[in-house]
mmCIF file of C-alpha atoms in Angstrom:
data_model
loop_
_atom_site.group_PDB
_atom_site.id
_atom_site.type_symbol
_atom_site.label_atom_id
_atom_site.label_comp_id
_atom_site.label_asym_id
_atom_site.label_seq_id
_atom_site.Cartn_x
_atom_site.Cartn_y
_atom_site.Cartn_z
ATOM 1 C CA UNK A 1 37.663 36.446 -90.534
ATOM 2 C CA UNK A 2 34.989 34.520 -91.863
ATOM 3 C CA UNK A 3 36.412 31.628 -90.272
ATOM 4 C CA UNK A 4 36.467 33.363 -86.776
ATOM 5 C CA UNK A 5 33.034 34.487 -87.143
ATOM 6 C CA UNK A 6 31.950 30.475 -87.766
ATOM 7 C CA UNK A 7 33.838 29.348 -84.846
ATOM 8 C CA UNK A 8 32.007 32.150 -82.497
ATOM 9 C CA UNK A 9 28.793 31.564 -83.773
ATOM 10 C CA UNK A 10 29.104 27.803 -83.391
ATOM 11 C CA UNK A 11 29.990 27.947 -79.738
ATOM 12 C CA UNK A 12 27.307 30.214 -79.203
ATOM 13 C CA UNK A 13 24.837 28.059 -80.446
ATOM 14 C CA UNK A 14 26.388 24.487 -79.135
ATOM 15 C CA UNK A 15 26.653 26.502 -75.685
ATOM 16 C CA UNK A 16 23.007 27.662 -75.584
ATOM 17 C CA UNK A 17 20.302 26.175 -73.239
ATOM 18 C CA UNK A 18 18.265 25.275 -75.730
ATOM 19 C CA UNK A 19 20.730 23.327 -77.827
ATOM 20 C CA UNK A 20 21.766 21.173 -75.148
ATOM 21 C CA UNK A 21 18.143 20.838 -74.071
ATOM 22 C CA UNK A 22 17.511 19.724 -77.835
ATOM 23 C CA UNK A 23 20.378 17.334 -77.717
ATOM 24 C CA UNK A 24 19.442 15.335 -74.413
ATOM 25 C CA UNK A 25 15.349 15.370 -75.384
ATOM 26 C CA UNK A 26 16.231 13.569 -78.704
ATOM 27 C CA UNK A 27 18.413 10.931 -77.201
ATOM 28 C CA UNK A 28 15.931 10.329 -74.813
ATOM 29 C CA UNK A 29 13.025 10.011 -76.977
ATOM 30 C CA UNK A 30 15.079 8.119 -79.800
ATOM 31 C CA UNK A 31 15.882 5.398 -76.516
ATOM 32 C CA UNK A 32 12.223 5.430 -75.790
ATOM 33 C CA UNK A 33 11.287 4.373 -79.269
ATOM 34 C CA UNK A 34 14.105 2.089 -79.632
ATOM 35 C CA UNK A 35 13.390 0.103 -76.211
ATOM 36 C CA UNK A 36 9.758 0.032 -76.941
ATOM 37 C CA UNK A 37 10.333 -1.271 -80.603
ATOM 38 C CA UNK A 38 12.694 -3.651 -79.734
ATOM 39 C CA UNK A 39 10.545 -6.698 -80.688
ATOM 40 C CA UNK A 40 9.752 -4.721 -84.128
ATOM 41 C CA UNK A 41 13.576 -4.397 -84.865
ATOM 42 C CA UNK A 42 14.275 -8.019 -83.781
ATOM 43 C CA UNK A 43 11.752 -9.563 -86.211
ATOM 44 C CA UNK A 44 12.125 -6.965 -89.286
ATOM 45 C CA UNK A 45 15.326 -5.179 -88.535
ATOM 46 C CA UNK A 46 16.028 -2.337 -91.193
ATOM 47 C CA UNK A 47 15.108 -4.144 -94.191
ATOM 48 C CA UNK A 48 11.645 -3.392 -93.928
ATOM 49 C CA UNK A 49 8.809 -0.814 -92.502
ATOM 50 C CA UNK A 50 8.587 -1.909 -89.263
ATOM 51 C CA UNK A 51 6.386 0.219 -86.776
ATOM 52 C CA UNK A 52 9.817 0.889 -84.552
ATOM 53 C CA UNK A 53 11.373 2.142 -87.778
ATOM 54 C CA UNK A 54 9.087 4.082 -88.936
ATOM 55 C CA UNK A 55 8.350 5.879 -85.481
ATOM 56 C CA UNK A 56 12.239 6.045 -85.018
ATOM 57 C CA UNK A 57 12.501 7.646 -88.801
ATOM 58 C CA UNK A 58 9.638 10.161 -88.408
ATOM 59 C CA UNK A 59 10.809 11.080 -84.939
ATOM 60 C CA UNK A 60 14.302 12.081 -86.215
ATOM 61 C CA UNK A 61 12.777 13.890 -89.190
ATOM 62 C CA UNK A 62 10.426 16.136 -86.841
ATOM 63 C CA UNK A 63 12.628 16.914 -83.117
ATOM 64 C CA UNK A 64 15.739 17.771 -85.353
ATOM 65 C CA UNK A 65 14.249 19.967 -87.792
ATOM 66 C CA UNK A 66 12.286 21.844 -84.928
ATOM 67 C CA UNK A 67 15.588 22.532 -83.195
ATOM 68 C CA UNK A 68 17.014 23.782 -86.451
ATOM 69 C CA UNK A 69 14.247 25.982 -87.575
ATOM 70 C CA UNK A 70 13.635 27.653 -84.263
ATOM 71 C CA UNK A 71 17.472 27.970 -83.717
ATOM 72 C CA UNK A 72 18.325 29.457 -86.821
ATOM 73 C CA UNK A 73 15.732 31.891 -86.391
ATOM 74 C CA UNK A 74 16.374 33.015 -83.049
ATOM 75 C CA UNK A 75 20.330 33.247 -83.634
ATOM 76 C CA UNK A 76 19.906 35.551 -86.818
ATOM 77 C CA UNK A 77 17.261 37.344 -85.392
ATOM 78 C CA UNK A 78 18.792 37.902 -81.892
ATOM 79 C CA UNK A 79 22.345 39.001 -83.412
ATOM 80 C CA UNK A 80 20.179 41.859 -85.315
ATOM 81 C CA UNK A 81 18.139 42.902 -82.572
ATOM 82 C CA UNK A 82 21.544 43.461 -80.077
ATOM 83 C CA UNK A 83 23.209 45.255 -82.993
ATOM 84 C CA UNK A 84 25.810 42.372 -83.451
ATOM 85 C CA UNK A 85 25.221 42.315 -87.307
ATOM 86 C CA UNK A 86 25.359 45.902 -87.431
ATOM 87 C CA UNK A 87 29.054 45.581 -86.143
ATOM 88 C CA UNK A 88 29.888 42.817 -88.511
ATOM 89 C CA UNK A 89 28.717 45.124 -90.976
ATOM 90 C CA UNK A 90 30.561 47.830 -90.320
ATOM 91 C CA UNK A 91 33.673 45.544 -90.236
ATOM 92 C CA UNK A 92 33.291 44.866 -94.182
ATOM 93 C CA UNK A 93 31.788 41.458 -93.487
ATOM 94 C CA UNK A 94 29.103 41.109 -96.109
ATOM 95 C CA UNK A 95 25.364 39.487 -95.680
ATOM 96 C CA UNK A 96 26.589 36.173 -97.060
ATOM 97 C CA UNK A 97 29.113 35.245 -94.847
ATOM 98 C CA UNK A 98 27.045 36.283 -91.840
ATOM 99 C CA UNK A 99 24.268 33.695 -93.261
ATOM 100 C CA UNK A 100 26.614 30.972 -94.041
ATOM 101 C CA UNK A 101 28.606 31.079 -90.449
ATOM 102 C CA UNK A 102 24.745 31.254 -88.568
ATOM 103 C CA UNK A 103 23.427 28.377 -90.846
ATOM 104 C CA UNK A 104 26.341 26.387 -90.025
ATOM 105 C CA UNK A 105 26.300 26.439 -86.434
ATOM 106 C CA UNK A 106 22.601 26.201 -86.326
ATOM 107 C CA UNK A 107 22.945 23.007 -88.563
ATOM 108 C CA UNK A 108 25.968 21.198 -86.511
ATOM 109 C CA UNK A 109 23.704 21.790 -83.384
ATOM 110 C CA UNK A 110 21.014 19.770 -85.128
ATOM 111 C CA UNK A 111 23.605 17.416 -86.108
ATOM 112 C CA UNK A 112 24.768 16.798 -83.005
ATOM 113 C CA UNK A 113 21.158 15.832 -81.693
ATOM 114 C CA UNK A 114 20.662 13.416 -84.615
ATOM 115 C CA UNK A 115 24.350 11.413 -83.789
ATOM 116 C CA UNK A 116 23.315 11.393 -80.232
ATOM 117 C CA UNK A 117 20.283 9.770 -81.043
ATOM 118 C CA UNK A 118 21.488 7.471 -83.753
ATOM 119 C CA UNK A 119 23.746 6.734 -81.315
ATOM 120 C CA UNK A 120 21.487 5.565 -78.675
ATOM 121 C CA UNK A 121 19.185 3.685 -80.883
ATOM 122 C CA UNK A 122 22.359 2.094 -82.292
ATOM 123 C CA UNK A 123 23.752 0.970 -78.987
ATOM 124 C CA UNK A 124 20.072 -0.697 -77.819
ATOM 125 C CA UNK A 125 19.443 -2.531 -81.168
ATOM 126 C CA UNK A 126 23.061 -3.335 -81.953
ATOM 127 C CA UNK A 127 22.272 -7.215 -81.169
ATOM 128 C CA UNK A 128 18.646 -7.153 -82.476
ATOM 129 C CA UNK A 129 19.714 -5.965 -86.209
ATOM 130 C CA UNK A 130 21.907 -7.905 -88.388
ATOM 131 C CA UNK A 131 25.299 -6.173 -89.707
ATOM 132 C CA UNK A 132 23.463 -6.028 -93.157
ATOM 133 C CA UNK A 133 21.306 -3.536 -92.217
ATOM 134 C CA UNK A 134 24.260 -0.679 -90.938
ATOM 135 C CA UNK A 135 23.919 0.736 -94.405
ATOM 136 C CA UNK A 136 20.521 1.544 -94.383
ATOM 137 C CA UNK A 137 20.850 2.912 -90.756
ATOM 138 C CA UNK A 138 23.773 5.498 -91.824
ATOM 139 C CA UNK A 139 21.699 6.164 -95.205
ATOM 140 C CA UNK A 140 18.850 6.996 -93.213
ATOM 141 C CA UNK A 141 20.826 9.403 -90.708
ATOM 142 C CA UNK A 142 22.294 10.950 -93.741
ATOM 143 C CA UNK A 143 18.614 11.897 -95.060
ATOM 144 C CA UNK A 144 17.661 13.087 -91.421
ATOM 145 C CA UNK A 145 20.921 15.141 -91.551
ATOM 146 C CA UNK A 146 19.887 17.130 -94.955
ATOM 147 C CA UNK A 147 16.485 17.434 -93.658
ATOM 148 C CA UNK A 148 17.687 19.189 -90.553
ATOM 149 C CA UNK A 149 20.566 21.313 -92.847
ATOM 150 C CA UNK A 150 16.769 22.295 -94.983
ATOM 151 C CA UNK A 151 15.225 23.192 -91.437
ATOM 152 C CA UNK A 152 18.159 25.880 -90.359
ATOM 153 C CA UNK A 153 18.294 27.252 -93.595
ATOM 154 C CA UNK A 154 14.617 27.870 -93.564
ATOM 155 C CA UNK A 155 15.150 29.260 -90.215
ATOM 156 C CA UNK A 156 17.892 31.709 -90.971
ATOM 157 C CA UNK A 157 15.495 33.237 -93.715
ATOM 158 C CA UNK A 158 12.590 33.359 -91.091
ATOM 159 C CA UNK A 159 15.485 35.514 -89.005
ATOM 160 C CA UNK A 160 15.977 37.691 -91.898
ATOM 161 C CA UNK A 161 12.268 38.623 -92.493
ATOM 162 C CA UNK A 162 11.012 39.385 -88.638
ATOM 163 C CA UNK A 163 12.270 42.290 -86.425
ATOM 164 C CA UNK A 164 12.352 40.764 -82.910
ATOM 165 C CA UNK A 165 13.141 37.513 -81.227
ATOM 166 C CA UNK A 166 9.508 36.899 -80.162
ATOM 167 C CA UNK A 167 8.365 37.220 -83.704
ATOM 168 C CA UNK A 168 11.032 34.668 -84.774
ATOM 169 C CA UNK A 169 9.893 32.067 -82.448
ATOM 170 C CA UNK A 170 5.989 32.495 -83.645
ATOM 171 C CA UNK A 171 6.816 32.550 -87.107
ATOM 172 C CA UNK A 172 9.502 29.425 -86.739
ATOM 173 C CA UNK A 173 7.229 27.575 -84.498
ATOM 174 C CA UNK A 174 4.474 28.287 -87.529
ATOM 175 C CA UNK A 175 6.663 26.995 -90.337
ATOM 176 C CA UNK A 176 7.445 24.041 -88.470
ATOM 177 C CA UNK A 177 3.986 23.282 -88.074
ATOM 178 C CA UNK A 178 3.279 23.985 -91.890
ATOM 179 C CA UNK A 179 6.058 21.832 -92.953
ATOM 180 C CA UNK A 180 5.825 19.299 -90.971
ATOM 181 C CA UNK A 181 1.852 18.724 -90.727
ATOM 182 C CA UNK A 182 -0.172 21.447 -92.277
ATOM 183 C CA UNK A 183 0.949 20.885 -96.149
ATOM 184 C CA UNK A 184 -0.111 17.264 -95.605
ATOM 185 C CA UNK A 185 -3.769 18.497 -94.229
ATOM 186 C CA UNK A 186 -4.082 20.896 -96.988
ATOM 187 C CA UNK A 187 -3.015 18.167 -99.858
ATOM 188 C CA UNK A 188 -5.637 15.248 -98.063
ATOM 189 C CA UNK A 189 -7.913 18.316 -97.357
ATOM 190 C CA UNK A 190 -8.424 19.491 -100.874
ATOM 191 C CA UNK A 191 -8.055 16.090 -102.187
ATOM 192 C CA UNK A 192 -7.184 17.498 -106.266
ATOM 193 C CA UNK A 193 -3.704 16.089 -105.557
ATOM 194 C CA UNK A 194 -5.351 12.497 -105.410
ATOM 195 C CA UNK A 195 -7.507 13.166 -108.331
ATOM 196 C CA UNK A 196 -4.761 14.373 -110.756
ATOM 197 C CA UNK A 197 -2.663 11.203 -109.640
ATOM 198 C CA UNK A 198 0.905 10.254 -108.869
ATOM 199 C CA UNK A 199 2.552 13.188 -110.567
ATOM 200 C CA UNK A 200 0.603 15.761 -108.560
ATOM 201 C CA UNK A 201 1.301 13.739 -105.488
ATOM 202 C CA UNK A 202 4.861 13.903 -106.226
ATOM 203 C CA UNK A 203 4.885 17.625 -106.771
ATOM 204 C CA UNK A 204 3.159 18.072 -103.497
ATOM 205 C CA UNK A 205 5.878 15.783 -101.806
ATOM 206 C CA UNK A 206 8.930 17.972 -103.354
ATOM 207 C CA UNK A 207 7.099 21.036 -102.316
ATOM 208 C CA UNK A 208 7.380 19.944 -98.646
ATOM 209 C CA UNK A 209 11.271 18.859 -97.623
ATOM 210 C CA UNK A 210 9.926 16.838 -94.847
ATOM 211 C CA UNK A 211 7.943 14.939 -96.923
ATOM 212 C CA UNK A 212 10.741 14.285 -99.461
ATOM 213 C CA UNK A 213 12.888 13.232 -96.597
ATOM 214 C CA UNK A 214 10.394 11.041 -95.274
ATOM 215 C CA UNK A 215 9.672 9.305 -98.710
ATOM 216 C CA UNK A 216 13.366 8.856 -99.297
ATOM 217 C CA UNK A 217 13.686 7.199 -95.800
ATOM 218 C CA UNK A 218 11.162 4.879 -96.624
ATOM 219 C CA UNK A 219 12.459 3.998 -99.788
ATOM 220 C CA UNK A 220 15.589 3.217 -98.059
ATOM 221 C CA UNK A 221 13.752 0.630 -95.786
ATOM 222 C CA UNK A 222 11.677 -0.481 -98.225
ATOM 223 C CA UNK A 223 13.677 -0.428 -101.776
ATOM 224 C CA UNK A 224 10.935 -2.155 -103.746
ATOM 225 C CA UNK A 225 8.652 0.772 -102.882
ATOM 226 C CA UNK A 226 5.573 -0.910 -101.803
ATOM 227 C CA UNK A 227 5.364 0.755 -98.574
ATOM 228 C CA UNK A 228 4.639 3.999 -100.512
ATOM 229 C CA UNK A 229 1.323 2.096 -102.368
ATOM 230 C CA UNK A 230 0.925 3.266 -105.526
ATOM 231 C CA UNK A 231 3.260 6.185 -105.476
ATOM 232 C CA UNK A 232 6.193 3.785 -105.006
ATOM 233 C CA UNK A 233 5.054 1.605 -107.777
ATOM 234 C CA UNK A 234 4.776 4.941 -109.854
ATOM 235 C CA UNK A 235 8.343 6.054 -108.935
ATOM 236 C CA UNK A 236 9.765 2.757 -109.490
ATOM 237 C CA UNK A 237 8.196 2.494 -112.974
ATOM 238 C CA UNK A 238 8.794 6.381 -114.146
ATOM 239 C CA UNK A 239 12.565 6.809 -112.080
ATOM 240 C CA UNK A 240 13.743 3.620 -110.818
ATOM 241 C CA UNK A 241 14.567 3.736 -107.055
ATOM 242 C CA UNK A 242 17.899 4.736 -107.455
ATOM 243 C CA UNK A 243 16.654 7.642 -110.069
ATOM 244 C CA UNK A 244 13.942 8.688 -106.956
ATOM 245 C CA UNK A 245 16.208 8.748 -104.348
ATOM 246 C CA UNK A 246 18.386 10.890 -106.538
ATOM 247 C CA UNK A 247 15.704 13.073 -107.045
ATOM 248 C CA UNK A 248 14.433 13.658 -103.496
ATOM 249 C CA UNK A 249 18.471 14.422 -102.784
ATOM 250 C CA UNK A 250 18.467 17.040 -105.455
ATOM 251 C CA UNK A 251 15.170 18.557 -103.944
ATOM 252 C CA UNK A 252 16.629 18.582 -100.647
ATOM 253 C CA UNK A 253 19.728 20.222 -102.046
ATOM 254 C CA UNK A 254 17.599 22.627 -103.639
ATOM 255 C CA UNK A 255 15.654 23.426 -100.466
ATOM 256 C CA UNK A 256 18.838 24.372 -98.694
ATOM 257 C CA UNK A 257 20.091 26.632 -101.264
ATOM 258 C CA UNK A 258 17.039 28.648 -101.819
ATOM 259 C CA UNK A 259 16.188 30.008 -98.555
ATOM 260 C CA UNK A 260 19.997 30.724 -97.969
ATOM 261 C CA UNK A 261 20.012 32.679 -101.025
ATOM 262 C CA UNK A 262 17.046 34.418 -100.439
ATOM 263 C CA UNK A 263 18.047 35.557 -96.647
ATOM 264 C CA UNK A 264 21.524 36.597 -97.799
ATOM 265 C CA UNK A 265 19.812 38.870 -100.764
ATOM 266 C CA UNK A 266 17.176 40.580 -98.260
ATOM 267 C CA UNK A 267 19.976 40.880 -95.208
ATOM 268 C CA UNK A 268 21.993 42.794 -97.768
ATOM 269 C CA UNK A 269 19.019 45.202 -98.717
ATOM 270 C CA UNK A 270 17.765 45.553 -95.044
ATOM 271 C CA UNK A 271 18.426 48.432 -92.409
ATOM 272 C CA UNK A 272 20.407 46.527 -89.978
#
């Protein structure tokens, strides 16, 4: 029954209009970035932090996460609003199974967008970057995929705390804005993190999954950490680049697990 539910959820999400639009939009935006930055890719490839590589990294972190967060919230809230969730609960399916099935379906949708965009970029820059940069390209794809999985988990959690699809849309957009832009503005605006030094800035980075993924992507592009300034020097001195990447990956994994556990717990206590 659980496998059937996962298949049903995946078909519902992937066949949805917004999933198709998101895949096409990210592929198109990726093509534009790759074409405009082709000169930068020729000069620097993916072995350095160039404007084209950073622009594509930011695009791959922002658009698929917006897709995952919004679709996750809408999928779960829509099922609760329509009564489908109650029917599943009556058939003996636990909250954890429903949460996992929805999260996997939404995550798969975001991953398809990422694959489409990265495939387009790979075709465009194939002759402009050396083959030695392929592992970096794949590693950045994996980081962006992990970030999209986090966004899907947060979206599913949002779907459990709202009562209808309109609220889900509004809260999901607000949550994405907070993670994508808002927390950075708070850190800059307060200034306290800067005065406390690199450990406080690192804590602020770990508190934001999109920022954690961005820092991981920059470390993959520039393994010396110089692109991150004093933060890169701090990470290299204290953890080493490999240790820093391990910490950031662990943070992303924790960010996936926490919203899902909270969502399953909350959904199990709510009146469906």
